[in-house]
Every structure is written in C-alpha cells, then in structure tokens.
Coordinates of C-alpha atoms in Angstrom, one line a residue:
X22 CA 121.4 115.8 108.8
X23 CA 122.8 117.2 112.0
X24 CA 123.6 121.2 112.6
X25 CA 127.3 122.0 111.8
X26 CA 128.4 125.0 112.9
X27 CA 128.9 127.9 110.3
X28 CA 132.1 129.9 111.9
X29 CA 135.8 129.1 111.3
X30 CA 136.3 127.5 114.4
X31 CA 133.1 125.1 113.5
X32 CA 133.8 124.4 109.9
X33 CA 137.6 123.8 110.8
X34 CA 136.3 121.0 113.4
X35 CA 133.9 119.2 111.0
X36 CA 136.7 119.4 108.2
X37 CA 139.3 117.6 110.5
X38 CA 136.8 115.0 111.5
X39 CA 136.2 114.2 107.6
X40 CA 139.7 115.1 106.3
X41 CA 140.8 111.5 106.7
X42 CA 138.1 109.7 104.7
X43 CA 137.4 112.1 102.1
X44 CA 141.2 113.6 101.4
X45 CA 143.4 111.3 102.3
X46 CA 146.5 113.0 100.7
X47 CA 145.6 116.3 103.4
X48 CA 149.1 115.4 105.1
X49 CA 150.6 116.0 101.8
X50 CA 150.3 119.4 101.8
X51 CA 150.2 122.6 104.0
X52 CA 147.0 123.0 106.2
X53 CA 146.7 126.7 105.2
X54 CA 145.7 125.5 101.8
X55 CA 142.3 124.0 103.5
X56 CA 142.1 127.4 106.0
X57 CA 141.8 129.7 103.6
X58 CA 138.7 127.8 101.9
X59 CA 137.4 127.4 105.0
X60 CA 138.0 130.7 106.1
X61 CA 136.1 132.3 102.4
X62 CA 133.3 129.9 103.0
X63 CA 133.2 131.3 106.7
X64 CA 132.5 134.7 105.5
X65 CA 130.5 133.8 102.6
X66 CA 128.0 132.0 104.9
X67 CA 128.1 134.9 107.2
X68 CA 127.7 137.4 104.9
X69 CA 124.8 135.5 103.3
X70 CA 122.8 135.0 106.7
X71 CA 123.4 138.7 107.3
X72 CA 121.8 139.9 104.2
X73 CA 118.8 137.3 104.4
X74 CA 118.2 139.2 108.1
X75 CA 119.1 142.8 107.3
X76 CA 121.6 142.5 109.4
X77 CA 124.1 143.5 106.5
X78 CA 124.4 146.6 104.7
X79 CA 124.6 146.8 100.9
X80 CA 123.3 144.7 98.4
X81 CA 121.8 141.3 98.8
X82 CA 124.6 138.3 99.0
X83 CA 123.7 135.6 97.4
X84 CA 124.5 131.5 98.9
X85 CA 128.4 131.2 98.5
X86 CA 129.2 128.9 95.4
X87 CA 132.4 127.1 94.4
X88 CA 134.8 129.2 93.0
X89 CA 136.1 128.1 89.1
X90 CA 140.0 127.5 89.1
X91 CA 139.2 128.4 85.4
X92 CA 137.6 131.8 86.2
X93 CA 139.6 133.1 89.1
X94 CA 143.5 133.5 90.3
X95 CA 144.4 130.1 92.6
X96 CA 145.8 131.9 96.0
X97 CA 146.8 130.5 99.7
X98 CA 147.2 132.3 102.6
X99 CA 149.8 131.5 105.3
X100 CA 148.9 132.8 108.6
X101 CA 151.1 130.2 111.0
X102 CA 154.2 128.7 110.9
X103 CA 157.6 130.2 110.2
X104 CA 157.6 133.2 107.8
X105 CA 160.9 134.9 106.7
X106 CA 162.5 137.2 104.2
X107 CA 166.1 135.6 103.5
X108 CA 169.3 137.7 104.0
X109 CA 169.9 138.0 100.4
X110 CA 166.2 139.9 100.7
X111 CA 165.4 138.2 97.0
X112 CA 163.8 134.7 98.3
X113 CA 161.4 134.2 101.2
X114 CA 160.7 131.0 103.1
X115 CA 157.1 129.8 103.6
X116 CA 155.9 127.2 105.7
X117 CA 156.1 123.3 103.9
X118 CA 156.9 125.3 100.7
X119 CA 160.1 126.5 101.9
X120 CA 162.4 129.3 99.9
X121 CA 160.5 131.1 97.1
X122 CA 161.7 133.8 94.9
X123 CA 160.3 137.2 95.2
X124 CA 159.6 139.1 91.7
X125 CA 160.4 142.5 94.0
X126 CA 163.4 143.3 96.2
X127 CA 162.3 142.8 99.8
X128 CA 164.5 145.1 101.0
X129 CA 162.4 147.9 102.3
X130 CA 159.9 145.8 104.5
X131 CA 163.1 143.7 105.7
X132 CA 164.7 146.9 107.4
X133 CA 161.5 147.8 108.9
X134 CA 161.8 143.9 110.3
X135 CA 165.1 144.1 111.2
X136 CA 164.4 148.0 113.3
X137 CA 161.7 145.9 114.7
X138 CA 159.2 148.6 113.4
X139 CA 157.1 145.9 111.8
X140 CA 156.3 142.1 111.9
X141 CA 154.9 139.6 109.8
X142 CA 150.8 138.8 110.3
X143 CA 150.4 136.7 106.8
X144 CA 151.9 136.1 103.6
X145 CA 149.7 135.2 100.2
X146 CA 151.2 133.8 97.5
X147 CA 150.4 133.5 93.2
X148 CA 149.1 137.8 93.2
X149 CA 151.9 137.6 90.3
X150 CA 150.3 140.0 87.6
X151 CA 148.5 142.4 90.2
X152 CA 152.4 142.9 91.7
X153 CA 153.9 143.0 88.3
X154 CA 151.2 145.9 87.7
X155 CA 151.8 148.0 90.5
X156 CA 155.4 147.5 90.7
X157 CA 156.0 148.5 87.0
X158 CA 153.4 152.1 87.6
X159 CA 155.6 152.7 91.0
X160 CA 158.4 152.5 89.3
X161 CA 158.0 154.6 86.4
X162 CA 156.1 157.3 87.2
X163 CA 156.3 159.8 90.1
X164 CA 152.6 160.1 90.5
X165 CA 150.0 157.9 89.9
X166 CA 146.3 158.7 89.6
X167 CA 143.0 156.2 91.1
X168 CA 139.8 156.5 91.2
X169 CA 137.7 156.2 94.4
X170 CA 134.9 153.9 93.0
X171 CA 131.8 152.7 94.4
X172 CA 132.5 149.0 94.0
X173 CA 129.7 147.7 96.4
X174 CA 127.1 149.3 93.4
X175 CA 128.8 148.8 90.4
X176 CA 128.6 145.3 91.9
X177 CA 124.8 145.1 90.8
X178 CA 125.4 145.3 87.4
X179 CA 125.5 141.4 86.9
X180 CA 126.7 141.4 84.0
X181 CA 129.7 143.2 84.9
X182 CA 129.7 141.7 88.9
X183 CA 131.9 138.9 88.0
X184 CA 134.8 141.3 86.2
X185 CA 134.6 143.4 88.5
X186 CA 135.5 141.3 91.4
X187 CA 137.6 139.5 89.6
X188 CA 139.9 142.6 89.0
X189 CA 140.9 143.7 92.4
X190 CA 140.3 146.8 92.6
X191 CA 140.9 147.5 96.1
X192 CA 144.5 145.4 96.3
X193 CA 145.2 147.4 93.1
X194 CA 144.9 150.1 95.2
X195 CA 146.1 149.4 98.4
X196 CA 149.6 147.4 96.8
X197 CA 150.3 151.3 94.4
X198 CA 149.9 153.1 98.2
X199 CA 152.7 151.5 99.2
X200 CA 155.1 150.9 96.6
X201 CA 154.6 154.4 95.7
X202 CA 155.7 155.4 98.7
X203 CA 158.6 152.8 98.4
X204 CA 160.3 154.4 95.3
X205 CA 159.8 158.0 96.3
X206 CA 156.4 159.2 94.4
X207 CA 152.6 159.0 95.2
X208 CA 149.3 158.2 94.6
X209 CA 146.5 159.9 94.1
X210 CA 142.6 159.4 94.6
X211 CA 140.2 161.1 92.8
X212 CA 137.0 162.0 94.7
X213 CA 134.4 159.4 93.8
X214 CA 131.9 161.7 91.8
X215 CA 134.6 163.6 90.0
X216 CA 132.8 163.3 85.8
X217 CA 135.9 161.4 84.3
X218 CA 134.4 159.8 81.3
X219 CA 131.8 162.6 81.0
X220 CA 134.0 165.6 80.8
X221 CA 135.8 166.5 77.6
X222 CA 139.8 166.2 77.8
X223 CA 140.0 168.8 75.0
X224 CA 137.5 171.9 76.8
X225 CA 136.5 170.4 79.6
X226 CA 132.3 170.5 78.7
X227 CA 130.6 168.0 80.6
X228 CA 127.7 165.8 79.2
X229 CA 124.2 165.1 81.5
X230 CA 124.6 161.3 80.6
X231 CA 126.8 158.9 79.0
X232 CA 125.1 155.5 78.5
X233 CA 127.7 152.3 79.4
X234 CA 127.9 151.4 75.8
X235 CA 128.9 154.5 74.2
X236 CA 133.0 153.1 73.5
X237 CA 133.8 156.3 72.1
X238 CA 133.5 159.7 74.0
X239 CA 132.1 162.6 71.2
X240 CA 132.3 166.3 72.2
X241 CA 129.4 168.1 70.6
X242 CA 130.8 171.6 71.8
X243 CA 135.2 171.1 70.2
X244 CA 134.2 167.9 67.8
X245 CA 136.9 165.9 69.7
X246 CA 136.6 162.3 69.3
X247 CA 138.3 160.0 71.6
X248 CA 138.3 156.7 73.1
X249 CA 136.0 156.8 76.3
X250 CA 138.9 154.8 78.8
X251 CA 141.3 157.6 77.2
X252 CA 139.4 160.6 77.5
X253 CA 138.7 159.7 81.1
X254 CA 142.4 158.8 82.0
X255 CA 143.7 162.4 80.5
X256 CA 141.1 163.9 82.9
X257 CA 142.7 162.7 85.7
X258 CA 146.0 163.4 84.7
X259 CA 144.8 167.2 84.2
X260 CA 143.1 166.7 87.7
X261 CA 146.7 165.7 88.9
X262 CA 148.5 168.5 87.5
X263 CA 146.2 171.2 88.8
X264 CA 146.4 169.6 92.4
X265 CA 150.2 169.6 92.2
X266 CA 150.3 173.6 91.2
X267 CA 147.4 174.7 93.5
X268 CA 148.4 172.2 96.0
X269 CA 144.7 171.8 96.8
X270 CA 141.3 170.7 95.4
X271 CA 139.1 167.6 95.0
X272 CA 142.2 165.3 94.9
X273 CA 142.9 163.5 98.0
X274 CA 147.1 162.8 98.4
X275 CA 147.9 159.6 99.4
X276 CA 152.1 158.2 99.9
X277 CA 154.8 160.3 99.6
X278 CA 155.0 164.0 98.5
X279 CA 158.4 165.1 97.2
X280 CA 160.8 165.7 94.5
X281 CA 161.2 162.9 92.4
X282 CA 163.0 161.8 89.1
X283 CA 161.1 161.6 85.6
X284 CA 160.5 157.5 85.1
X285 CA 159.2 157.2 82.0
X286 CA 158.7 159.1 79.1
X287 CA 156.9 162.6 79.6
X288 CA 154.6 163.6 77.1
X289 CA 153.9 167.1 75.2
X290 CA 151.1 169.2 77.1
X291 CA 147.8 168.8 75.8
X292 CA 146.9 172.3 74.2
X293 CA 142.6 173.1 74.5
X294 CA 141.1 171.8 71.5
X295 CA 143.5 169.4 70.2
X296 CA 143.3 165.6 70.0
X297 CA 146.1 164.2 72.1
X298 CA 148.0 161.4 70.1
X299 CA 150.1 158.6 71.7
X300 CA 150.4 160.7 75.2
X301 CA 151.4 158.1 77.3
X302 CA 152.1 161.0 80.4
X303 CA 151.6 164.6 81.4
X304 CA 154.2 167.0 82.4
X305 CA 154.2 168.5 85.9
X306 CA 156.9 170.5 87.7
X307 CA 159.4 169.3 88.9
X308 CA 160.3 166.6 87.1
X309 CA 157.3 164.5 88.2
X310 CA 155.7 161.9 85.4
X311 CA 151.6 161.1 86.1
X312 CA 150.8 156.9 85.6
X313 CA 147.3 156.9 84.6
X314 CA 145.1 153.8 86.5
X315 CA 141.2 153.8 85.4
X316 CA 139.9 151.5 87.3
X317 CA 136.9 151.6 86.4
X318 CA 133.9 149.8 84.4
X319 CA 133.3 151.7 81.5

C-alpha cells in the first residue's frame, strides 16, 4: 500500500483523487462537509502519533475511530465561501446552503461587522441545544457560575470519557462568556480545586472523600441531606455571593460587571442549617439573579 500523507493538505489530495469513484454524489453537496472530516481525522492522527512518541502531553490518545451519527451531534464547519448575517439580522446565508434562520438575534456581532471591529473566520452549524442552553442562562440571570474543571483527567475515567466529551464542556463555557456579556451580566469561574460537592451547603463542613457513587450528599456534622449535583450547585452560588460583596476571593470574573435587572425568579436566602427547597436562585445586591451551571461529573 503506498504512504499517504497524514496532514490536511495530504489527506485533502488523496480524498480528491478518490472522490470521483467512491462518492460520486460529492458535487451534490458543499466541500466543507468532506473538510471538516478530514480536518478531525487530521488532528486525530496527529494527536495519536504524538502520544505514541511522547511528543504529546496528557493522557494517551488512542487510533482515531469513526464517529456514531447515533452517539454524537452531526456538525459542519464553513471556513470559505460567502458568509453573511442578513439585514433583517434574523437569517444568515451560508455557502450552497444559502439563508438560514438564526434561533438568536444577530444583532450584536452584526454591529461589530458593520464598525468593522470584527470579521467572520468560520461559521458551524446544528450546536442547536448547546445555544438554546446558554442563551436561555444569559438571559435570565445576571450572573452565572462555572466550574474550572480538569477535563483532560476526568477524561481517564472510561467509563465516563465518552459523556464527558460528548457534553461540551469547554463551548458550554466559552458560548455563556459571551452571551453574558451580550445581555449585560457575567460569568463566573470557580477555581478548579474549590470542594463543591464535598462541602456542606447548610455549615459549610467539608468531608476528606466523597466516592463518585455516593448520589446523595449526607452532613454528619447539621444532618442535612441533599442531592449531591444540588448541594454542589448552592455552593457556588454562596461562592458567588461572597465574591460580589467582598469583591474578591478564589472566584475569577469573567464578562461584564455591572448593574443588571433581576431575570428570573430570586429565591429566599438560605439560612445555616436549613434544607433549601425548590431554590432555583440566590439573592445578591443589586438586583442581580446567580444561574447555577455544574458542569461537572458527579
């Protein structure tokens, strides 16, 4: 079999030499459709012969495999051709798949276009319930709260690897930055070893270990009994509402910082030593609302 070259430019040679015999319908359809396979194999192979060498740091990276249309989102990338937000800001226009309809108002990103303060490098479509997500949190609360997690090891856990990457943790992240910033609030990252799940929402005693499967978090010093996700998620709403009075601590501010309306419902401060029931928020001054976002395998 002869050497074929593993880099984008290589693999995007060998596919138009063979696109003609084994896809015959390739005119059919836009050529960013076969890129962006090409372009994930590309870095799957790379990645791959990097970690065989040591040349790559992190855990080992296995051979790439096929991806499942069954187990993962279907997405495209357009890098060429024309790209355009329409005047009326609600549709965009995409190379051989012409106008689309946006589920957001493109109005922000098309004044920055139009003041020439930014341009257009790509467009990905079908990222429909990760937008609807983040759109819906930016909207209705003033501050949102993430954790900054150690993906690239929680990774190892094979049993939980493919979940994991399948949730998006990162473009969770990165789209709430943004859009926060859009509608007036902000985001807010924990620091990475900040106890979430192992601290009690009630007095704040932390437990030495918390094994995976343990569902439901039980304080042995207040006798609170909680749901693990829900313990952890009040934590960092307590860990939001201390930054915004000291102004300071182990939260690091991300997007905008001001005064912004309540978007949502607020709920009732948590007294120490009672169970919080249906608190969907936390109060903080000045009419600010906290979205709680665990990301995180628990």
């Amino acid at each position: 079999t002869p050497s074929l070259s593993w880099s984008l430019a290589g693999l995007r040679k060998a596919w138009n030499a063979a696109k003609p015999e084994v896809a015959p319908w390739w005119s059919e359809v836009s050529k960013e459709a076969f890129n962006t396979g090409l372009d994930a194999l590309a870095r799957g192979l790379k990645n791959w012969a990097g970690s065989r060498t040591s040349k790559r740091a992190g855990r080992p990276v296995g051979f790439p495999r096929f991806k499942s249309r069954r187990r993962s989102t279907p997405s495209v990338r357009f890098t060429t051709g024309a790209i355009r937000v329409e005047p009326d800001r609600m549709h965009v226009v995409l190379p051989r798949l012409g106008r689309l309809k946006l589920h957001e108002s493109a109005r922000k990103p098309a004044r920055r276009l139009e003041a020439g303060t930014a341009r257009i490098l790509s467009a990905i479509v079908r990222r429909d319930g990760l937008h609807k997500l983040t759109i819906r949190l930016a909207r209705e609360h003033g501050t949102v709260v993430v954790e900054d997690l150690n993906v690239t090891g929680m990774l190892a856990n094979r049993k939980l690897a493919r979940h994991i990457a399948d949730a998006g943790f990162a473009e969770i992240r990165r789209q709430l930055a943004y859009k926060s910033t859009w509608n007036g609030g902000r985001l807010l990252v924990a620091d990475r070893w900040y106890p979430s799940s192992k601290t009690c929402s009630a007095c704040g005693a932390v437990k030495t270990k918390l094994a995976l499967s343990e569902r439901v978090y039980e304080c042995a010093a207040c006798g609170l009994v909680i749901d693990r996700d829900r313990n952890a998620a009040l934590n960092l709403a307590a860990l939001a509402a201390e930054y915004d009075t000291a102004g300071s601590g182990p939260v690091a501010g991300r997007g905008a910082d001001q005064k912004t309306h309540v978007r949502g419902q607020v709920a009732v401060k948590r007294q120490p030593g009672t169970t919080p029931v249906g608190q969907t928020g936390t109060a903080l001054p000045q009419g600010r609302t906290i979205g709680h976002v665990l990301t995180k395998a628990h």
